[in-house]
Coordinates of C-alpha atoms in Angstrom, one line a residue:
M1 CA 137.9 91.9 90.4
S2 CA 140.4 89.1 89.7
R3 CA 143.6 89.2 91.7
K4 CA 145.5 86.4 90.0
V5 CA 149.1 87.2 89.0
L6 CA 151.1 85.1 86.5
L7 CA 154.8 85.5 87.3
I8 CA 157.5 84.5 84.7
E9 CA 160.8 84.6 86.6
D10 CA 163.6 82.0 86.5
D11 CA 165.3 83.3 89.7
L12 CA 163.8 81.2 92.4
Q13 CA 164.7 83.6 95.1
M14 CA 163.0 86.4 93.3
Q15 CA 160.1 84.1 92.6
N16 CA 159.6 83.4 96.3
L17 CA 160.1 87.0 97.3
I18 CA 157.4 88.3 94.9
T19 CA 155.0 85.5 95.5
E20 CA 155.1 85.9 99.3
Y21 CA 154.9 89.7 99.1
L22 CA 151.9 89.6 96.8
R23 CA 150.2 87.1 99.0
E24 CA 150.2 89.7 101.8
Y25 CA 148.1 92.0 99.5
D26 CA 145.6 89.2 98.7
F27 CA 147.0 88.3 95.3
T28 CA 147.2 84.7 94.1
C29 CA 150.5 84.3 92.3
S30 CA 151.4 81.4 90.0
A31 CA 155.1 81.4 89.2
F32 CA 156.9 79.9 86.2
A33 CA 160.6 79.6 85.5
H34 CA 160.1 78.5 81.9
P35 CA 158.2 80.9 79.6
K36 CA 156.8 78.1 77.4
D37 CA 155.0 76.7 80.5
A38 CA 153.7 80.1 81.4
I39 CA 152.3 80.6 77.8
L40 CA 150.6 77.3 78.0
E41 CA 149.0 78.3 81.3
L42 CA 147.7 81.6 79.8
E43 CA 146.2 79.7 76.9
K44 CA 144.4 77.4 79.3
D45 CA 143.3 80.1 81.8
S46 CA 142.2 83.6 80.8
S47 CA 141.3 84.7 84.3
Y48 CA 144.8 86.1 85.2
S49 CA 144.6 89.8 86.0
I50 CA 148.2 90.7 85.2
V51 CA 151.5 89.2 84.0
I52 CA 154.9 90.0 85.6
L53 CA 157.6 89.2 83.1
D54 CA 161.4 89.0 83.5
L55 CA 163.4 89.4 80.3
M56 CA 166.4 87.2 81.0
L57 CA 164.8 83.7 80.7
P58 CA 165.8 80.2 79.5
D59 CA 164.7 79.1 76.1
M60 CA 163.2 82.4 74.9
D61 CA 164.2 86.0 75.0
G62 CA 161.8 88.0 77.2
F63 CA 160.8 90.3 74.4
D64 CA 159.8 87.3 72.3
V65 CA 157.7 86.1 75.3
L66 CA 156.1 89.5 75.4
K67 CA 155.1 89.4 71.7
K68 CA 153.7 85.9 72.1
I69 CA 151.6 86.8 75.1
K70 CA 150.2 89.9 73.3
S71 CA 149.2 87.6 70.4
I72 CA 147.1 85.3 72.6
S73 CA 145.9 87.5 75.5
T74 CA 144.8 91.0 76.5
T75 CA 146.2 90.5 80.1
P76 CA 148.3 93.6 81.2
I77 CA 152.0 93.0 81.4
I78 CA 154.6 94.5 83.7
I79 CA 158.2 93.9 82.7
S80 CA 160.4 93.2 85.8
S81 CA 164.0 93.2 84.6
A82 CA 167.6 94.0 85.4
R83 CA 167.8 95.3 81.8
G84 CA 166.8 98.8 82.9
D85 CA 168.4 101.0 80.2
I86 CA 166.2 103.3 78.3
G87 CA 166.6 101.3 75.0
N88 CA 165.1 98.2 76.6
K89 CA 162.3 100.2 78.2
I90 CA 161.3 101.9 74.9
H91 CA 161.4 98.5 73.2
G92 CA 159.2 96.9 75.9
F93 CA 156.6 99.7 75.7
D94 CA 156.7 99.5 71.8
L95 CA 155.8 95.8 72.0
G96 CA 152.9 96.5 74.3
A97 CA 154.1 96.3 77.9
D98 CA 151.9 98.2 80.3
D99 CA 154.7 99.1 82.7
Y100 CA 158.5 98.5 83.2
L101 CA 160.2 98.1 86.6
A102 CA 164.0 98.0 86.6
K103 CA 165.6 95.7 89.2
P104 CA 166.3 96.1 92.0
Y105 CA 163.1 97.7 93.2
E106 CA 161.1 97.6 96.4
P107 CA 158.3 95.0 96.3
R108 CA 155.9 97.6 97.6
E109 CA 156.4 99.6 94.4
L110 CA 155.4 96.5 92.3
V111 CA 152.2 96.2 94.3
L112 CA 151.4 99.9 93.7
R113 CA 152.1 99.5 89.9
I114 CA 149.8 96.4 89.8
E115 CA 147.0 98.2 91.7
H116 CA 147.3 101.2 89.4
I117 CA 147.0 99.0 86.2
L118 CA 144.1 97.0 87.6
K119 CA 142.2 100.1 88.6
K120 CA 142.7 101.5 85.1
T121 CA 141.7 98.2 83.5
N122 CA 138.6 97.9 85.7
D123 CA 137.5 101.5 85.0
S124 CA 137.6 100.8 81.2
K125 CA 135.0 98.0 81.6
I126 CA 131.3 98.5 81.5
R127 CA 128.4 96.1 82.1
V128 CA 125.4 96.2 79.8
G129 CA 122.8 93.7 80.7
E130 CA 124.5 90.3 80.2
F131 CA 127.6 91.8 78.5
V132 CA 130.9 92.9 80.0
I133 CA 132.6 95.3 77.5
D134 CA 136.2 96.3 77.7
K135 CA 136.6 99.1 75.2
A136 CA 140.3 99.6 76.0
N137 CA 141.1 96.0 75.0
R138 CA 138.3 95.7 72.4
E139 CA 136.8 92.8 74.2
V140 CA 133.2 91.7 74.8
V141 CA 132.4 88.9 77.3
L142 CA 129.0 87.2 77.5
D143 CA 128.3 84.6 80.1
G144 CA 132.0 84.3 80.9
Y145 CA 133.0 83.7 77.2
T146 CA 134.9 86.2 75.1
I147 CA 133.2 86.9 71.8
D148 CA 135.5 86.7 68.8
F149 CA 134.4 89.9 67.0
T150 CA 136.3 91.3 64.0
K151 CA 137.3 94.9 64.2
I152 CA 134.3 96.1 62.2
E153 CA 131.9 93.9 64.2
F154 CA 133.2 95.3 67.5
E155 CA 132.8 98.9 66.2
I156 CA 129.2 98.3 65.1
F157 CA 128.4 96.5 68.4
I158 CA 129.8 99.3 70.5
F159 CA 128.0 102.0 68.4
L160 CA 124.7 100.2 68.9
V161 CA 125.3 99.8 72.6
E162 CA 126.3 103.4 73.1
N163 CA 123.0 104.4 71.3
M164 CA 121.0 101.8 73.3
N165 CA 117.2 101.9 72.7
K166 CA 117.7 104.4 69.9
I167 CA 117.2 103.6 66.2
S168 CA 120.5 103.7 64.2
S169 CA 120.2 103.9 60.5
R170 CA 122.6 101.9 58.3
E171 CA 124.1 105.2 57.1
Q172 CA 124.8 106.2 60.7
I173 CA 126.5 102.9 61.4
I174 CA 128.6 103.3 58.3
N175 CA 129.7 106.8 59.3
A176 CA 130.4 105.8 62.9
T177 CA 132.7 102.9 62.0
S178 CA 135.7 102.0 59.8
L179 CA 133.4 100.9 57.0
D180 CA 134.0 102.7 53.7
E181 CA 131.5 105.4 53.0
N182 CA 130.5 103.7 49.8
T183 CA 129.6 100.5 51.7
K184 CA 126.2 99.1 50.6
N185 CA 123.4 98.6 53.1
R186 CA 123.4 94.9 52.6
T187 CA 127.1 94.8 53.9
V188 CA 125.9 96.4 57.1
D189 CA 123.1 93.7 57.3
T190 CA 125.7 91.0 56.8
H191 CA 127.8 92.3 59.7
I192 CA 124.7 92.6 61.9
S193 CA 123.9 89.0 61.0
N194 CA 127.4 87.9 62.0
I195 CA 127.2 89.8 65.3
R196 CA 123.8 88.2 66.1
N197 CA 125.2 84.7 65.4
K198 CA 128.2 85.3 67.7
I199 CA 126.0 86.6 70.6
G200 CA 123.4 83.9 70.2
D201 CA 120.7 86.4 69.0
D202 CA 117.9 84.8 67.0
S203 CA 117.4 86.9 63.9
K204 CA 113.7 86.1 63.8
E205 CA 113.1 87.0 67.5
P206 CA 116.3 88.9 68.6
M207 CA 116.7 89.7 72.2
F208 CA 119.5 92.3 71.8
I209 CA 119.7 93.8 68.3
K210 CA 116.3 94.6 66.9
S211 CA 115.6 95.3 63.3
V212 CA 113.6 98.5 62.5
W213 CA 112.1 97.9 59.1
G214 CA 113.2 100.4 56.4
I215 CA 115.5 102.2 58.8
G216 CA 118.2 100.1 60.6
Y217 CA 118.8 98.6 64.0
K218 CA 118.7 99.3 67.7
F219 CA 120.3 97.6 70.7
V220 CA 117.7 97.1 73.5
S221 CA 118.5 96.7 77.2

């Protein structure tokens, strides 16, 4: 499990305190005073396991930083801020923060909050053959690369995986996903074709999603 932390904090004393403390618990911490630099780092490196975000930052309001991170990454976020009133906490959670620590706090509490989130995140992931599936974050990774599924494609893929080695009819796929009940069979076939393209599955000799003539499809392990 990755133990890389991205810290966005412009107080250098706080930066050093958190970085040194996390190092004692085998976390690698990369600290940034300017949020734009941190966002660029997240865009380049998707292997961070968690973000610790201060709200009072130069150039950007912390809530704007939170929204930007949520738009480019599924990495969990802990807000670490002196703005500890209930209004700010509610707003932070509404925008997608995973936890909120009001300063001042004991560094040990931060470690415990991180460990709790990482355990929950890790428990939501399953490995199926060459795929790592994170249902909580609607993410599928193959050979280290995240597959860019649409909402419907993800739902179909998960349904087939959860019914591995069983034949699923087109009607079952429609009923189990957000597809409209009046969806035509050929629409399902189009989605399957798109999924195959994205996972590198040859439609003529597929490795993962097999066609069952006259019925539907099955995912094979």
